[in-house]
Coordinates of C-alpha atoms and ligand atoms in Angstrom, one line a residue:
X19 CA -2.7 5.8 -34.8
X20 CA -4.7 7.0 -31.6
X21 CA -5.2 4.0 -29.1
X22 CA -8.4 3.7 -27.4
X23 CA -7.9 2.6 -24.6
X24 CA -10.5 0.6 -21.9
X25 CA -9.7 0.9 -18.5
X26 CA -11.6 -0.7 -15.7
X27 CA -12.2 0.7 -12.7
X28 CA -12.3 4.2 -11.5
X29 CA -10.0 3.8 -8.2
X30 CA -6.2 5.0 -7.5
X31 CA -3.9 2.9 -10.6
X32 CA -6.9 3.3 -13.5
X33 CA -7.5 7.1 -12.6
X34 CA -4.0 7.3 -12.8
X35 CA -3.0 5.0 -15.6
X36 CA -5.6 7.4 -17.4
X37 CA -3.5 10.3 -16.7
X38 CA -0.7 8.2 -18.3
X39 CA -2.1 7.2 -21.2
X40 CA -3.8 10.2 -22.0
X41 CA 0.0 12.0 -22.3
X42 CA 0.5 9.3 -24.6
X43 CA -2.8 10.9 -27.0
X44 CA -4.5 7.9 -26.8
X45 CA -8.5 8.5 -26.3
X46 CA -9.4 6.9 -22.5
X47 CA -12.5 6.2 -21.4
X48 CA -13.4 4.3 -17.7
X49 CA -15.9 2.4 -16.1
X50 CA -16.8 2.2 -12.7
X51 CA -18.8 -0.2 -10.9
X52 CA -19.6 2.1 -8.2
X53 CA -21.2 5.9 -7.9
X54 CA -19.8 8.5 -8.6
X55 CA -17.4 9.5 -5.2
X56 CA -17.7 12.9 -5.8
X57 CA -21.6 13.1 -5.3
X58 CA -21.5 10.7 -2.3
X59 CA -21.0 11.4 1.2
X60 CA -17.9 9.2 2.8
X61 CA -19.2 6.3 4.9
X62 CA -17.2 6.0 7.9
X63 CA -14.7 2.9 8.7
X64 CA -14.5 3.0 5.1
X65 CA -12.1 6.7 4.4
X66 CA -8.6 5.2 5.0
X67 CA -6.1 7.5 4.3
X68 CA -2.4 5.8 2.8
X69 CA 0.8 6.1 3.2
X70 CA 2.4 7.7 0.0
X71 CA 6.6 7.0 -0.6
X72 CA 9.0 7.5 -3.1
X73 CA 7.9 5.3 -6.0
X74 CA 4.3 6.6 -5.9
X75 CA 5.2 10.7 -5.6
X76 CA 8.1 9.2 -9.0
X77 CA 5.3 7.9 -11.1
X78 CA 2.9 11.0 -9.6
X79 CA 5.7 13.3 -10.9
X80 CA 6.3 11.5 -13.8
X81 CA 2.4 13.2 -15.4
X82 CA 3.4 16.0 -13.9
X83 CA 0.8 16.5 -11.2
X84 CA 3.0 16.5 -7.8
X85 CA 2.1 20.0 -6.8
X86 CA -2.0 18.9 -6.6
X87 CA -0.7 15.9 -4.7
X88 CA 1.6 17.7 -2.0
X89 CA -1.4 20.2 -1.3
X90 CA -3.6 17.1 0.4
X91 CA 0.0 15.3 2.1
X92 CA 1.1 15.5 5.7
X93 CA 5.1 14.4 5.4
X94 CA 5.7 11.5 8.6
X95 CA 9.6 11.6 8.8
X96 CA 9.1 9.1 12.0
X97 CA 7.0 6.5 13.9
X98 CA 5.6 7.3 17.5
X99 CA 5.7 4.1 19.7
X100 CA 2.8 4.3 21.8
X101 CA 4.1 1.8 24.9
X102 CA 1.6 0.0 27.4
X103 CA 2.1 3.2 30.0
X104 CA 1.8 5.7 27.5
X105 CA 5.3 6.3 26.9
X106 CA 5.9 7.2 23.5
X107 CA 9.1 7.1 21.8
X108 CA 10.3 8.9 18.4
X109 CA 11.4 6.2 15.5
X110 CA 13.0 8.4 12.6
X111 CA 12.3 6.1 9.3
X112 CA 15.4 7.4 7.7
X113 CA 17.4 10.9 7.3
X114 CA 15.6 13.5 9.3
X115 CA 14.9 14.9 5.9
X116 CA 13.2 11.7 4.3
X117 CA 9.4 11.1 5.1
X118 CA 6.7 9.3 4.0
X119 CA 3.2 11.0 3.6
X120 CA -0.3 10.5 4.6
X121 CA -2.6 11.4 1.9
X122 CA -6.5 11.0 2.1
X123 CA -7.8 8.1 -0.1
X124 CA -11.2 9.7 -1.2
X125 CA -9.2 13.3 -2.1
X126 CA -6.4 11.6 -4.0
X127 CA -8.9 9.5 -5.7
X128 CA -11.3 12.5 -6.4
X129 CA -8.1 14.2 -7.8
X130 CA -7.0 12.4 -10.2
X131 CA -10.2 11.2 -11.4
X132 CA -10.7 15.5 -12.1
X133 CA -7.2 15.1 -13.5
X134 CA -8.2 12.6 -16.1
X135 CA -10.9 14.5 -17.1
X136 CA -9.6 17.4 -17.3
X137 CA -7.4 15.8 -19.5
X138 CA -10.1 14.5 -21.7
X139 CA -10.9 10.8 -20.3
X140 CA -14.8 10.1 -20.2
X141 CA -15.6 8.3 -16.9
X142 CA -18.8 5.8 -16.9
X143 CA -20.2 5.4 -13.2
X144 CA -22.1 2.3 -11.7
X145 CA -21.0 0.3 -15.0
X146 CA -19.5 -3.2 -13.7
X147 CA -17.4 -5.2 -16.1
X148 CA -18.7 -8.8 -16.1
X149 CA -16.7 -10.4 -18.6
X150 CA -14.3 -9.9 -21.2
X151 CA -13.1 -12.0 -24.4
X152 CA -10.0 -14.1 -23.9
X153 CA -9.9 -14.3 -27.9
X154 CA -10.3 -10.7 -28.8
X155 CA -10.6 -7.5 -27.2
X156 CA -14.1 -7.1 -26.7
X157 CA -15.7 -6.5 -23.1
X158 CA -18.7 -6.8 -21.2
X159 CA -20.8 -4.2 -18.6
X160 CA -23.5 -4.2 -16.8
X161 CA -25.3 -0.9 -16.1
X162 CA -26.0 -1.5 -12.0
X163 CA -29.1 1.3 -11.9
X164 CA -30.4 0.5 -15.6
X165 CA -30.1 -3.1 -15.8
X166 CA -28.7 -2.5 -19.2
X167 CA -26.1 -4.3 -20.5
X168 CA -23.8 -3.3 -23.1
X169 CA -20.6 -4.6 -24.8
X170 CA -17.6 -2.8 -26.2
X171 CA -14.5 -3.1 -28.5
X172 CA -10.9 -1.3 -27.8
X173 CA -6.9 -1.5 -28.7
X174 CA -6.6 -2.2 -24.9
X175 CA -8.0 -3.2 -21.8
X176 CA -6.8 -1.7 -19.0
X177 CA -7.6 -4.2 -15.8
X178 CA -7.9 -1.6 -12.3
X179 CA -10.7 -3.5 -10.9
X180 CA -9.1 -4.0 -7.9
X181 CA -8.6 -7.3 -5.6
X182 CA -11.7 -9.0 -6.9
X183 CA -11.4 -8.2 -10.2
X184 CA -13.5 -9.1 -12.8
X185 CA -10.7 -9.2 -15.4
X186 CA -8.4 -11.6 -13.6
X187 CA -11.5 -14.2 -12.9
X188 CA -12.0 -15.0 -16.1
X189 CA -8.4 -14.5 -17.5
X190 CA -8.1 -17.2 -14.9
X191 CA -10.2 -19.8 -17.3
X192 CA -6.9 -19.6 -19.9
X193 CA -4.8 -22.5 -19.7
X194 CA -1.7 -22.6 -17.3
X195 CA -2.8 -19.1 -15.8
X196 CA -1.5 -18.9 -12.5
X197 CA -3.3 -18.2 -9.2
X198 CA -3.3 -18.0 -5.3
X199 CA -4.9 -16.4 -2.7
X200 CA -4.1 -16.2 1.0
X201 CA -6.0 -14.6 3.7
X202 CA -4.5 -14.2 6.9
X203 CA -5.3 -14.7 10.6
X204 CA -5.6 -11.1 11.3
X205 CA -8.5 -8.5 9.8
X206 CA -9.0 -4.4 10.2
X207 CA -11.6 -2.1 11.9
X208 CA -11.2 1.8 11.2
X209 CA -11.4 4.1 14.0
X210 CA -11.1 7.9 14.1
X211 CA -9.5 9.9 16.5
X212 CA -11.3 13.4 16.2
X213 CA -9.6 16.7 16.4
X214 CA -9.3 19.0 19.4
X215 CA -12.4 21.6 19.3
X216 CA -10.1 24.2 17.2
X217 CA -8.8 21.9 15.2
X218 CA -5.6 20.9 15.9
X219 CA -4.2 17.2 16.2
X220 CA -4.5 16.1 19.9
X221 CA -1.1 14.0 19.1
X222 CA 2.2 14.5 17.3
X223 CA 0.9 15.6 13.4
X224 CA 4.0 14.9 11.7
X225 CA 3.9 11.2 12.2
X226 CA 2.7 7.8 12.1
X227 CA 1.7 6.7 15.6
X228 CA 1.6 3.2 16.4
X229 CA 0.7 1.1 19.1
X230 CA 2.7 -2.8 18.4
X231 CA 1.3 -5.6 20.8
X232 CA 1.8 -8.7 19.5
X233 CA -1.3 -10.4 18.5
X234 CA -2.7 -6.6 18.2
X235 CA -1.5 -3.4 16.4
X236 CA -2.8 -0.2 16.4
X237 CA -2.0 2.5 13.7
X238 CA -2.9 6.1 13.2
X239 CA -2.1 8.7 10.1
X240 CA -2.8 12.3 10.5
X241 CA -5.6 13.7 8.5
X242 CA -5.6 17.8 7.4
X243 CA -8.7 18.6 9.2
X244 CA -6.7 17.6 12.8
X245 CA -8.8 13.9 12.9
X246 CA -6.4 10.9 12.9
X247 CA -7.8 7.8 10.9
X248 CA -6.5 4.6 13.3
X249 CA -7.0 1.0 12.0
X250 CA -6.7 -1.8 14.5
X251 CA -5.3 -5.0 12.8
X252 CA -6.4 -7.8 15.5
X253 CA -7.0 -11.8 14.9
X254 CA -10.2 -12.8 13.8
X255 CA -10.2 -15.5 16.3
X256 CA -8.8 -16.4 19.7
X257 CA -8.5 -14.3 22.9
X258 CA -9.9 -10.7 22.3
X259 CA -10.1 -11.3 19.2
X260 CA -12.7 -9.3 16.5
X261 CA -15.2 -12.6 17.5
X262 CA -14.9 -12.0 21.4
X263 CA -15.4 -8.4 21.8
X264 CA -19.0 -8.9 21.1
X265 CA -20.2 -6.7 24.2
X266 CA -19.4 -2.3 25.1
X267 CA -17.9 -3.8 28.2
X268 CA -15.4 -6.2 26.7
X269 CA -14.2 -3.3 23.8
X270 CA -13.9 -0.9 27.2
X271 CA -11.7 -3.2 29.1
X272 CA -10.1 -4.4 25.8
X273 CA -9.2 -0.9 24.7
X274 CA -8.1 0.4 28.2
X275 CA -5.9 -2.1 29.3
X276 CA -4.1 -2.8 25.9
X277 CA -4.6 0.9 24.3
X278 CA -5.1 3.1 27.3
X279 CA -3.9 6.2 26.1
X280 CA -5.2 5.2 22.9
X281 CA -9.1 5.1 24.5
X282 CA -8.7 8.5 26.2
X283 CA -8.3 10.1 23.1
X284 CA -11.4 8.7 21.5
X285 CA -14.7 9.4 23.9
X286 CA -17.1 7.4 21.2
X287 CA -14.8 4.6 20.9
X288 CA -17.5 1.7 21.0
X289 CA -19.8 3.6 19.1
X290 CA -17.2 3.2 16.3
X291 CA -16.0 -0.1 17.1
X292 CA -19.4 -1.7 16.9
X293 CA -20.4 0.6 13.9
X294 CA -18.0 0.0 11.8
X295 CA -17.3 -2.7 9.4
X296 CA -14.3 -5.5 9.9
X297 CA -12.6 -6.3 6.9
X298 CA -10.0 -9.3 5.8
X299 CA -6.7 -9.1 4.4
X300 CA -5.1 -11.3 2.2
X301 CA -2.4 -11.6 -0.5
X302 CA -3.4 -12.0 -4.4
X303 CA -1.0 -13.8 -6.7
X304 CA -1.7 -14.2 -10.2
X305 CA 0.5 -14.4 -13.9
X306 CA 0.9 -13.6 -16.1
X307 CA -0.3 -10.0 -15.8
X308 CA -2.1 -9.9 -19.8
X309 CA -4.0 -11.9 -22.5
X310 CA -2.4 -11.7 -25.8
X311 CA -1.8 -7.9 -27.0
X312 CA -4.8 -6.0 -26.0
X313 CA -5.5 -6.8 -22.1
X314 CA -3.0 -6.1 -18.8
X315 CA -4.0 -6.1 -15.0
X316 CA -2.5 -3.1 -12.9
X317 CA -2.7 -2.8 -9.2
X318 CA -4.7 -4.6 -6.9
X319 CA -6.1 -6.9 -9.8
X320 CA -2.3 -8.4 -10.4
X321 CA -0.7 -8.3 -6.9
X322 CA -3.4 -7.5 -3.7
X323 CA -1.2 -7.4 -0.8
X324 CA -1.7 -6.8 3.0
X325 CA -1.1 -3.2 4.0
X326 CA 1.5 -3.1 6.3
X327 CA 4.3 -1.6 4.5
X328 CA 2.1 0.9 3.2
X329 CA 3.0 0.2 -0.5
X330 CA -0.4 -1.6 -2.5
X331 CA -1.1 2.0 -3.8
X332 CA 2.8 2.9 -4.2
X333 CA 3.1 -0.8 -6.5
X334 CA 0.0 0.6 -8.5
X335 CA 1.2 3.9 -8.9
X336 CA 5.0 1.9 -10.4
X337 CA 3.1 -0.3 -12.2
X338 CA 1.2 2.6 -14.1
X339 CA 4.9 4.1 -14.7
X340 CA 6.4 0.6 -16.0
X341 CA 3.5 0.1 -18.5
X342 CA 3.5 3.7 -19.9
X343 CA 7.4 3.1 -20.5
X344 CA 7.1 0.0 -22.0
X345 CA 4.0 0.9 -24.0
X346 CA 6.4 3.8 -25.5
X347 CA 9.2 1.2 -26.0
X348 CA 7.5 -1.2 -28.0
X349 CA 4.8 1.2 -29.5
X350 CA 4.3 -0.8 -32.5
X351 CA 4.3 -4.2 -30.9
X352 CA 1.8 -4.5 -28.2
X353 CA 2.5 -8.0 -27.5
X354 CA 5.7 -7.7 -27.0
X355 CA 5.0 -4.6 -24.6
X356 CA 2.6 -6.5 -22.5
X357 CA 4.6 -9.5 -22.5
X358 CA 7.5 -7.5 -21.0
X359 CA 5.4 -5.5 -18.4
X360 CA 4.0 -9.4 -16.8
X361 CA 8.1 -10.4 -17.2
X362 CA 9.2 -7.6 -15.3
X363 CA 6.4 -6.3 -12.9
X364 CA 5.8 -10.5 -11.7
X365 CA 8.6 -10.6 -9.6
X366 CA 8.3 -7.2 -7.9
X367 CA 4.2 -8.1 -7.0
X368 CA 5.8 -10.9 -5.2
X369 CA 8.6 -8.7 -3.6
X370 CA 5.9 -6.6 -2.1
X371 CA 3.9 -8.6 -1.1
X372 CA 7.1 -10.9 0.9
X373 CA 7.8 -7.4 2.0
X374 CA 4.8 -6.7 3.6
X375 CA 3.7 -9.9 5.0
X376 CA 7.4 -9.5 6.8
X377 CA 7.0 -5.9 7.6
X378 CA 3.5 -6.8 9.8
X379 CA 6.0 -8.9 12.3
X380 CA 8.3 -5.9 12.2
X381 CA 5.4 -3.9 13.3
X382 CA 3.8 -5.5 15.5
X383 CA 6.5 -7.2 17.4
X384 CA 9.7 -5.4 16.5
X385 CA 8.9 -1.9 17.1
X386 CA 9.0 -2.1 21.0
X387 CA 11.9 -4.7 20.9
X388 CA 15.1 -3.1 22.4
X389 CA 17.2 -5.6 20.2
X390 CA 15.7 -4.6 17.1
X391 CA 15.9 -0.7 17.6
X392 CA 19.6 -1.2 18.3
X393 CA 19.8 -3.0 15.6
X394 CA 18.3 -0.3 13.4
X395 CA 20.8 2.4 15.3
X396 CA 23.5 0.2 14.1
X397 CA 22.5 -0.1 10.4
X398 CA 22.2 3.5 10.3
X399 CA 25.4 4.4 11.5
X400 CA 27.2 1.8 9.0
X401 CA 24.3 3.2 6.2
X402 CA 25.7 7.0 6.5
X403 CA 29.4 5.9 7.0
X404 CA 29.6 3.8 3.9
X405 CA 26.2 4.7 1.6
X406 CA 27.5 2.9 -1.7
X407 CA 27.7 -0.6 0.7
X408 CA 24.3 -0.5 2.8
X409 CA 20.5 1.0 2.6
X410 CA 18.5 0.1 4.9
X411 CA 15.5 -2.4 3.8
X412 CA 13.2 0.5 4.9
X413 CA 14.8 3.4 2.8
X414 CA 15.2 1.1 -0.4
X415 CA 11.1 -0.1 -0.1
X416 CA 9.9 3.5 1.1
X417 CA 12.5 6.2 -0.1
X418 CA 13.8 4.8 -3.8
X419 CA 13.4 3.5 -6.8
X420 CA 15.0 0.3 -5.9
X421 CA 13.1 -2.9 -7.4
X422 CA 11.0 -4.7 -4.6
X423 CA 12.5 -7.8 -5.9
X424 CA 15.7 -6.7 -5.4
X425 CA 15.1 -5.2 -2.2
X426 CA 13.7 -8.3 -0.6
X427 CA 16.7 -10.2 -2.2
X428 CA 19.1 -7.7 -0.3
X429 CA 16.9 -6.9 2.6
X430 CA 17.5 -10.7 3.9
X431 CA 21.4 -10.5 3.2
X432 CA 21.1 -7.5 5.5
X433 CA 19.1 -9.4 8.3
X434 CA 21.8 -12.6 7.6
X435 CA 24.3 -10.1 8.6
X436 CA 23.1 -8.2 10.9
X437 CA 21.8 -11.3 13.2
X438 CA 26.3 -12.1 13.5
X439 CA 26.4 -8.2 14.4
X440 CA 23.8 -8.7 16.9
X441 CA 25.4 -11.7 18.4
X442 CA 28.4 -10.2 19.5
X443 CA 28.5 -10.4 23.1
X444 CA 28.2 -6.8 24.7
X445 CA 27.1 -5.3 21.5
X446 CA 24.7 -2.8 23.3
X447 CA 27.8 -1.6 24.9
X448 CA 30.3 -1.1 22.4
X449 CA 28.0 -1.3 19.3
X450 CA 29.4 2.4 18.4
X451 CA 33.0 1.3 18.2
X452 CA 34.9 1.5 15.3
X453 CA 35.3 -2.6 15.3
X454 CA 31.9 -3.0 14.7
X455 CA 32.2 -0.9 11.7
X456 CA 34.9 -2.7 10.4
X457 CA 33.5 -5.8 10.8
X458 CA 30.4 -5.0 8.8
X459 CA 32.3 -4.2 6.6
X460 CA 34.3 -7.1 6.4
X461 CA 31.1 -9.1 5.8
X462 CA 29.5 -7.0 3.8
Ligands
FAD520 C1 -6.4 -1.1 5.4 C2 -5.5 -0.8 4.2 C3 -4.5 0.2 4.3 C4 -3.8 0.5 3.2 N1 -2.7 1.4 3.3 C5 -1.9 1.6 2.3 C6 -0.9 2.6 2.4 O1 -0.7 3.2 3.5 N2 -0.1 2.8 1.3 C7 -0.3 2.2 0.1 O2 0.5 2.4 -0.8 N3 -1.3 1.3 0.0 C8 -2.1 1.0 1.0 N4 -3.2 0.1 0.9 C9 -3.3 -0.6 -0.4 C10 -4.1 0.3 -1.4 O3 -5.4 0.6 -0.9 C11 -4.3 -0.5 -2.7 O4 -3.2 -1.1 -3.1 C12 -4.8 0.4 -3.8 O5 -6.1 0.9 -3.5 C13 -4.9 -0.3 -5.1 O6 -5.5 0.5 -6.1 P1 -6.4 -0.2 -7.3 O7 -6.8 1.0 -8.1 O8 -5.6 -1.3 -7.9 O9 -7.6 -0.9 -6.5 P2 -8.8 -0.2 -5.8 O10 -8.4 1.0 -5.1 O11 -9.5 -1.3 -5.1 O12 -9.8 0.3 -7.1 C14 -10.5 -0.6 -7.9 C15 -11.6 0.1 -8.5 O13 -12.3 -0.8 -9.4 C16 -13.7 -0.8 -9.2 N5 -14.2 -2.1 -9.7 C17 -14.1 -3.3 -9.0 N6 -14.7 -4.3 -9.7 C18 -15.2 -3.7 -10.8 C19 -15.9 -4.2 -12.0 N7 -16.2 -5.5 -12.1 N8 -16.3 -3.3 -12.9 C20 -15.9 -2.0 -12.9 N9 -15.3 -1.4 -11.8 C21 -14.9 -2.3 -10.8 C22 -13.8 -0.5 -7.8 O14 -15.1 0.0 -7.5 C23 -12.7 0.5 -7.5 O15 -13.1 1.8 -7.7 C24 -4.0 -0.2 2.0 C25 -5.0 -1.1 1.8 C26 -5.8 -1.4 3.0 C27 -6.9 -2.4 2.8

């Protein structure tokens, strides 16, 4: 029998789940709180683009549309560590060959949204979901220009309304529904580093630049049109903190003794600083993930997380590919299906976000830490002598298929391990020796 199929919000898992479930012949329709994207003009601090890895470009593949998707991504085989003086030194992630890719938020989402009408999916704009039935599957929208408000009926519910969503609010009103939020200290402005007069990138394209400093971190992914978009993660509170730099002078003397070569490269740099909005980060828990047979969360909804890993959009995009195969898998038992998908997605929600609550101290401090570099040199070596033993934490998250659970689970072994390797006296010394290989091995 054709499903139809409900899905909530418009943005990166529903347009893709769309995609999904249209293969599967089910009829799709969306709604979308906001306009539609396509007939707005981009507000600025507000056009991230993301990093895209492995999982995402599997579950892109996976409908078959990777060839759209490779047209709109710059490949970033490496970090460039922007140091106090300038100084900037090349961090491959993995292989030479192994990248991850900056892709423009709006585009991709513009993209598939075409994609999944193309493929037959009506899209409602400025509809937002108020409420749904925890009883049966029955939902309810408000038209935001209209006023109207309108209430439908469906096999399933399709939860992609994001961090806040709708969906998970009032599944929270069942009984022994789970749920925790956390922000943290630290929030996000967007800056934009424009491109040279011709058009080129005034610094290295092919990578994700990154200025660590403690307390403050700077970031920037290439964009096509030669523009980098930065985003400065910086407390909320404290010295030089989002609170204090309240005046052009303090953002100048800010910006030029903690990102000077940084505040060269951008000559309207308070301009944007002050325009621009400052946004919060936090981590979303929630479970389970459905209600019954006929409602799921995907995404942001089930497992908001803060960005520095880069993998809130690659988790949506594997938990659109984990649905669809369970949906086929238990296609004439829904609840079963959905009961599954919570059972087995849970775990990794909570894997990614560990992982990137972690990964923000690996970026901020870590990254200009001598010990930790050689540290990475060292698992790299032992990685390519003896694959079938060790991946690096970074490879499993960013260039497999691995489970975030289980590489969390492994990722602390690693670092158990790798803090006796690091112990050894003289280790900067003879870290290349064949004893060190051994002994890794030994306690591996
Ligand atoms: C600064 C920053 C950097 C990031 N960088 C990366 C990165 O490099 N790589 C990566 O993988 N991830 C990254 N992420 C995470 C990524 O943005 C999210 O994980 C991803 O957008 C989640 O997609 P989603 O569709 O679940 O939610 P969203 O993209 O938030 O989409 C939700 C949609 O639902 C709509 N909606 C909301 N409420 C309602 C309602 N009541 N009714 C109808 N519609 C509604 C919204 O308007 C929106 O269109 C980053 C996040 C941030 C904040």
């Amino acid at each position: 029998m054709k499903k139809d199929i409900v899905i909530v919000g418009a943005g990166l898992a529903g347009s893709l789940c769309a995609l999904y479930m249209l293969k599967r012949g089910y009829s799709v329709v969306i709604y979308e709180r906001r306009s539609d994207m396509r007939d707005t003009v981009v507000i600025a601090g507000r056009s991230i683009n993301l990093a895209l890895s492995e999982r995402g470009w599997t579950a892109i593949r996976k409908v078959g549309i990777e060839h759209y998707v490779e047209k709109i991504a710059i490949p970033m085989p490496k970090r460039v560590m922007h140091d106090l003086e300038g100084n900037l030194t090349d961090q491959y992630y993995g292989n030479k060959d192994q990248a991850i890719y900056s892709v423009p938020r709006g585009e991709l989402n513009i993209l598939l949204m075409n994609l999944a009408e193309e493929g037959g999916a009506k899209i409602f704009f400025n509809y937002q979901c108020t409420d749904v039935s925890t009883s049966t599957s029955s939902l309810f929208f408000n038209n935001t220009i209209t006023k109207k408000k309108i209430e439908l009926n469906c096999d399933l519910i399709v939860g992609a309304d994001g961090a806040f969503s709708a969906i998970r609010n009032k599944m929270m009103k069942q009984d022994r529904f789970q749920y925790s939020q956390h922000y943290i200290e630290h929030g996000y402005k967007e800056l934009l580093i424009p491109a040279n007069a011709d058009g080129t990138h005034k610094i290295e394209k092919n990578a994700l630049h990154i200025w660590p400093r403690g307390n403050f971190m700077l970031i920037a992914l290439p964009n096509l049109n030669g523009s980098y978009t930065c985003t400065l993660f910086s407390p909320f509170e404290g010295k030089d903190s989002f609170a204090e730099l309240t005046k052009s002078s303090d953002v100048l003397r800010f910006f030029n003794t903690v990102f000077k070569d940084f505040a060269s490269l951008v000559p309207d740099l308070v301009d944007q600083f002050f325009n621009n909005p400052t946004s919060s980060l936090g981590v979303f828990k929630c479970f389970p993930w459905h209600i019954k047979d006929y409602c799921v969360l995907i995404g942001d909804s089930a497992h908001a997380t803060v960005p520095f890993y880069g993998q809130g959009m690659n988790a949506s995009f594997e938990d659109c590919r984990v649905l669809d195969e369970l949906i086929g898998e238990y296609e004439n038992d829904m609840f079963e299906g959905l009961s599954e998908y919570s059972k087995i997605r849970k775990p990794n929600g909570d894997g990614v976000q560990d992982l990137s609550l972690h990964n923000f101290i690996v970026m901020r401090d870590k990254t200009a830490d001598p010990n930790f570099l050689l540290q990475k040199k060292i698992e790299q070596k032992f990685a390519q002598a003896y694959p079938e033993k060790w991946i690096p934490l970074y490879s499993m998250v960013s260039f497999s298929n691995i489970s975030y659970s289980d590489a969390w689970k492994i990722g602390m072994k690693q670092e158990k391990l790798m803090s006796q390797i690091m112990s050894i006296p003289n280790i900067s010394e003879i870290w290349k020796n064949e004893e060190i290989m051994q002994k890794m091995l030994k306690l591996s």
